[in-house]
Short mmCIF file of C-alpha atoms in Angstrom, two decimals:
data_model
loop_
_atom_site.label_atom_id
_atom_site.label_comp_id
_atom_site.label_asym_id
_atom_site.label_seq_id
_atom_site.Cartn_x
_atom_site.Cartn_y
_atom_site.Cartn_z
CA MET A 1 31.26 -45.80 -69.66
CA LYS A 2 28.96 -47.10 -72.15
CA THR A 3 28.64 -50.93 -72.58
CA ASN A 4 27.04 -53.31 -75.02
CA LYS A 5 27.61 -56.17 -72.07
CA LEU A 6 24.76 -57.59 -70.00
CA LEU A 7 26.10 -56.88 -66.40
CA LYS A 8 24.46 -58.20 -63.09
CA SER A 9 26.96 -56.35 -60.88
CA ILE A 10 29.42 -53.21 -60.56
CA THR A 11 32.16 -56.12 -60.12
CA ASP A 12 30.95 -56.85 -63.71
CA LEU A 13 32.87 -53.46 -65.02
CA SER A 14 35.89 -54.24 -67.02
CA LYS A 15 38.97 -52.11 -66.02
CA GLY A 16 38.55 -50.12 -69.25
CA ASP A 17 35.20 -49.01 -68.12
CA TRP A 18 36.45 -47.72 -64.91
CA ARG A 19 38.83 -45.58 -67.05
CA THR A 20 36.62 -44.21 -68.89
CA LEU A 21 34.06 -43.53 -65.81
CA TYR A 22 37.51 -41.46 -64.25
CA ARG A 23 38.01 -39.56 -67.67
CA GLU A 24 33.84 -38.67 -67.74
CA PHE A 25 34.33 -37.58 -64.09
CA SER A 26 37.10 -35.71 -63.90
CA SER A 27 36.01 -31.87 -63.38
CA PRO A 28 37.31 -30.07 -60.07
CA ILE A 29 34.38 -29.29 -57.55
CA THR A 30 35.45 -25.56 -57.68
CA SER A 31 37.49 -23.20 -59.84
CA LEU A 32 40.12 -23.12 -56.93
CA ASP A 33 41.92 -25.73 -54.60
CA CYS A 34 39.60 -26.36 -51.58
CA GLY A 35 41.97 -28.29 -49.88
CA ARG A 36 44.33 -25.06 -49.44
CA LYS A 37 41.01 -23.55 -47.67
CA CYS A 38 40.82 -26.14 -45.29
CA ALA A 39 44.28 -27.60 -44.60
CA PRO A 40 45.04 -24.77 -42.71
CA HIS A 41 42.50 -25.78 -40.00
CA ASN A 42 43.50 -29.30 -39.48
CA PRO A 43 46.56 -29.70 -36.92
CA GLY A 44 47.62 -32.83 -39.62
CA GLY A 45 48.14 -29.63 -42.03
CA LYS A 46 46.59 -31.80 -45.03
CA PRO A 47 43.22 -31.44 -46.57
CA PHE A 48 40.70 -33.21 -44.11
CA CYS A 49 39.37 -35.30 -47.09
CA CYS A 50 43.01 -36.37 -47.93
CA ASP A 51 43.76 -37.13 -43.98
CA ILE A 52 43.51 -40.70 -43.07
CA CYS A 53 43.07 -39.89 -39.51
CA HIS A 54 39.41 -38.50 -40.60
CA ALA A 55 38.47 -39.93 -43.66
CA VAL A 56 39.20 -43.50 -45.21
CA PRO A 57 38.27 -43.83 -48.80
CA ALA A 58 35.75 -46.44 -49.59
CA ALA A 59 36.31 -48.22 -53.05
CA TYR A 60 35.05 -51.39 -55.45
CA GLU A 61 37.20 -54.24 -55.54
CA ILE A 62 37.22 -53.97 -59.10
CA GLU A 63 38.24 -50.47 -58.46
CA TRP A 64 41.18 -51.64 -56.42
CA SER A 65 42.28 -54.07 -59.19
CA TYR A 66 42.68 -51.59 -61.41
CA PHE A 67 44.34 -49.44 -59.42
CA GLN A 68 46.67 -52.26 -58.87
CA LEU A 69 47.74 -52.37 -62.43
CA HIS A 70 48.21 -48.72 -62.75
CA THR A 71 49.53 -47.07 -59.40
CA ASN A 72 51.41 -47.23 -56.43
CA LEU A 73 49.20 -44.60 -55.00
CA TRP A 74 47.03 -46.79 -52.80
CA HIS A 75 47.12 -49.75 -50.62
CA VAL A 76 44.47 -51.62 -48.52
CA TYR A 77 43.81 -49.51 -45.37
CA ARG A 78 45.39 -51.58 -42.23
CA GLY A 79 44.01 -49.30 -39.48
CA ASP A 80 47.55 -48.33 -38.42
CA GLU A 81 48.13 -45.41 -40.88
CA CYS A 82 47.17 -42.63 -38.44
CA GLY A 83 50.16 -43.77 -36.08
CA GLN A 84 48.04 -46.00 -33.90
CA GLY A 85 46.17 -49.59 -33.73
CA SER A 86 43.22 -50.68 -34.00
CA ASP A 87 40.60 -49.54 -31.48
CA GLY A 88 38.48 -52.83 -31.76
CA GLU A 89 36.05 -51.43 -34.08
CA ASN A 90 36.00 -52.05 -38.04
CA PRO A 91 34.98 -49.39 -40.26
CA ALA A 92 34.87 -52.07 -43.05
CA ASP A 93 31.94 -53.68 -41.30
CA SER A 94 29.28 -51.07 -42.58
CA LEU A 95 30.62 -51.10 -46.12
CA PRO A 96 28.45 -51.98 -49.13
CA GLU A 97 29.56 -55.71 -50.47
CA HIS A 98 32.02 -55.34 -52.96
CA MET A 99 33.69 -52.58 -51.42
CA LEU A 100 36.93 -52.24 -49.29
CA LEU A 101 38.80 -49.50 -47.73
CA LEU A 102 41.87 -48.09 -48.94
CA ALA A 103 44.94 -45.38 -48.14
CA CYS A 104 46.51 -43.28 -50.22
CA LEU A 105 50.42 -41.91 -50.00
CA GLY A 106 48.67 -38.72 -48.95
CA PRO A 107 48.13 -35.47 -50.93
CA ASP A 108 51.47 -34.41 -51.81
CA ARG A 109 51.67 -37.58 -54.01
CA CYS A 110 48.51 -37.78 -55.28
CA GLN A 111 47.93 -38.66 -58.70
CA ARG A 112 44.45 -37.09 -59.95
CA GLU A 113 43.78 -39.52 -62.41
CA TYR A 114 43.39 -42.59 -60.38
CA ARG A 115 41.21 -40.85 -57.43
CA ALA A 116 38.74 -43.18 -56.49
CA LEU A 117 35.17 -42.84 -57.56
CA SER A 118 34.42 -41.82 -53.82
CA CYS A 119 37.08 -39.17 -53.74
CA ARG A 120 35.80 -37.54 -56.85
CA GLN A 121 32.02 -37.47 -55.43
CA PHE A 122 33.39 -35.86 -51.86
CA PRO A 123 32.01 -34.36 -50.11
CA PHE A 124 28.87 -35.10 -51.96
CA PHE A 125 26.45 -38.37 -52.85
CA PRO A 126 23.80 -38.86 -54.77
CA TYR A 127 20.60 -38.71 -53.07
CA VAL A 128 17.73 -40.45 -53.93
CA SER A 129 14.19 -39.38 -52.28
CA SER A 130 12.01 -41.69 -50.66
CA ASP A 131 10.00 -42.23 -53.56
CA TYR A 132 13.31 -43.55 -55.58
CA ARG A 133 14.11 -40.51 -57.76
CA PHE A 134 17.58 -39.45 -58.27
CA LEU A 135 17.38 -35.63 -57.47
CA GLY A 136 20.56 -34.33 -57.42
CA LEU A 137 24.03 -33.88 -54.83
CA ALA A 138 23.41 -34.08 -51.32
CA CYS A 139 26.31 -33.53 -48.68
CA GLU A 140 27.89 -36.23 -46.55
CA TRP A 141 26.60 -34.07 -43.61
CA GLU A 142 28.93 -35.54 -40.90
CA TRP A 143 31.57 -33.28 -42.56
CA GLN A 144 29.77 -29.78 -42.63
CA ASP A 145 32.59 -28.53 -39.62
CA ARG A 146 35.24 -29.49 -41.43
CA CYS A 147 34.75 -29.27 -45.51
CA TRP A 148 35.09 -25.98 -46.96
CA VAL A 149 32.81 -26.68 -49.80
CA MET A 150 30.02 -27.09 -47.96
CA SER A 151 30.33 -23.46 -46.49
CA HIS A 152 30.16 -22.43 -49.84
CA LEU A 153 27.99 -24.79 -52.52
CA HIS A 154 28.00 -21.66 -54.80
CA LYS A 155 31.45 -22.18 -55.59
CA VAL A 156 30.65 -25.99 -57.27
CA SER A 157 30.99 -25.53 -60.74
CA GLN A 158 28.36 -26.37 -63.30
CA ALA A 159 31.08 -28.64 -65.16
CA TYR A 160 31.18 -30.57 -62.09
CA ARG A 161 27.79 -31.12 -61.44
CA ARG A 162 26.55 -32.12 -64.48
CA GLN A 163 29.53 -34.82 -64.71
CA PHE A 164 27.98 -36.18 -61.28
CA ILE A 165 24.51 -36.70 -62.25
CA GLU A 166 25.52 -38.27 -65.71
CA ILE A 167 28.09 -40.67 -64.02
CA HIS A 168 25.50 -41.24 -61.46
CA ASP A 169 22.45 -41.62 -63.93
CA ARG A 170 24.70 -44.13 -65.52
CA LEU A 171 25.75 -46.68 -63.05
CA PHE A 172 22.09 -46.57 -61.86
CA SER A 173 20.75 -47.57 -65.33
CA LEU A 174 23.18 -50.58 -65.14
CA PHE A 175 23.22 -51.40 -61.23
CA GLN A 176 20.25 -51.90 -59.34
CA GLU A 177 22.59 -52.58 -56.03
CA VAL A 178 24.22 -49.05 -56.35
CA PHE A 179 20.95 -47.21 -56.54
CA GLU A 180 19.66 -49.26 -53.25
CA ASP A 181 22.78 -48.62 -51.30
CA TYR A 182 22.14 -44.91 -51.87
CA ALA A 183 18.68 -44.69 -51.34
CA ARG A 184 19.81 -46.28 -47.43
CA HIS A 185 22.26 -43.38 -47.18
CA SER A 186 19.67 -41.08 -48.17
CA GLU A 187 17.27 -42.35 -45.54
CA ARG A 188 19.98 -41.89 -43.13
CA LEU A 189 20.52 -38.35 -43.94
CA ARG A 190 16.82 -37.66 -43.58
CA ALA A 191 16.84 -39.05 -40.36
CA TYR A 192 19.83 -37.16 -39.35
CA HIS A 193 18.06 -34.11 -40.25
CA ARG A 194 14.82 -35.18 -38.84
CA VAL A 195 16.41 -35.33 -35.48
CA LYS A 196 18.15 -32.10 -35.53
CA GLY A 197 15.04 -30.54 -36.76
CA ARG A 198 16.46 -28.70 -39.55
CA ARG A 199 16.42 -29.03 -43.39
CA PHE A 200 19.36 -30.23 -45.53
CA PRO A 201 20.69 -28.44 -48.99
CA LEU A 202 20.13 -30.12 -52.05
CA LEU A 203 21.97 -29.23 -55.56
CA HIS A 204 19.32 -30.67 -57.82
CA ARG A 205 19.48 -32.35 -61.23
CA ASN A 206 17.45 -29.57 -62.45
CA HIS A 207 20.37 -27.11 -61.89
CA GLY A 208 18.70 -25.32 -58.93
CA ASP A 209 19.63 -25.31 -55.39
CA TYR A 210 17.24 -26.37 -52.69
CA LEU A 211 16.30 -26.83 -48.79
CA VAL A 212 14.97 -30.26 -48.29
CA SER A 213 12.38 -30.98 -45.48
CA PRO A 214 13.54 -34.42 -44.09
CA GLY A 215 10.08 -35.20 -42.91
CA SER A 216 7.75 -34.02 -46.03
CA GLU A 217 10.67 -33.88 -48.47
CA ARG A 218 9.10 -30.51 -49.83
CA MET A 219 11.65 -28.27 -51.23
CA GLN A 220 12.09 -24.65 -50.99
CA ARG A 221 14.33 -23.39 -53.83
CA VAL A 222 17.51 -21.12 -52.38
CA ILE A 223 20.55 -18.98 -53.11
CA PRO A 224 23.43 -21.21 -52.08
CA ARG A 225 25.27 -18.18 -51.02
CA THR A 226 22.82 -17.23 -48.50
CA LEU A 227 23.10 -20.75 -46.65
CA PRO A 228 24.74 -20.77 -43.24
CA LYS A 229 28.50 -21.68 -42.78
CA HIS A 230 29.71 -24.03 -40.53
CA GLY A 231 33.03 -24.52 -38.01
CA ASN A 232 35.70 -22.39 -38.81
CA TYR A 233 34.14 -20.96 -42.12
CA ARG A 234 31.11 -19.31 -40.53
CA ARG A 235 34.07 -15.88 -40.40
#
């Protein structure tokens, strides 16, 4: 995703830019299909992250424009895909500007080359410290009981980690708005763990793995294999 254009917003990325971004962020998270590890624990029989009853993917509006040209995998989220009407709450209300919610045809019909950026990131997001440094990959904390990867961080490939860092370095160098969105999300992560009184894992950009104290942000290097497991993955 290299561009010489003067861009003010992520909405200025061309469809060709998105095609390049997807190509350069295509490594699987692990060497095995992690969806096969979590699907047996979901009554719906699908990987949790591919089940619209559990996860509604967010995409940039320009991504949606790109998908409309190339695939029938996605449609705009209606709110009734899980077999029930809206409960009055609109999850889109909490989305950053220029984003919308999508639903896909399901994991059995997935077209991996047309996965949204949010799908490629999951279950991680780029962690930004309180002094505004992008330090690495943090986990979407609400998913720790459902996501197999979050209980097996030692299985995350170095290729995936490298691509994750490189892509977000490029996005952050171009778009301050995207960096600010993740800085706010990182603060929510710290606030959650401060309340819980526990540290959170970080896959650092220096290739190390750490537990981070949510108050002081002091980091202790750890061996990921020794980190606690969660939910059905404790066994």
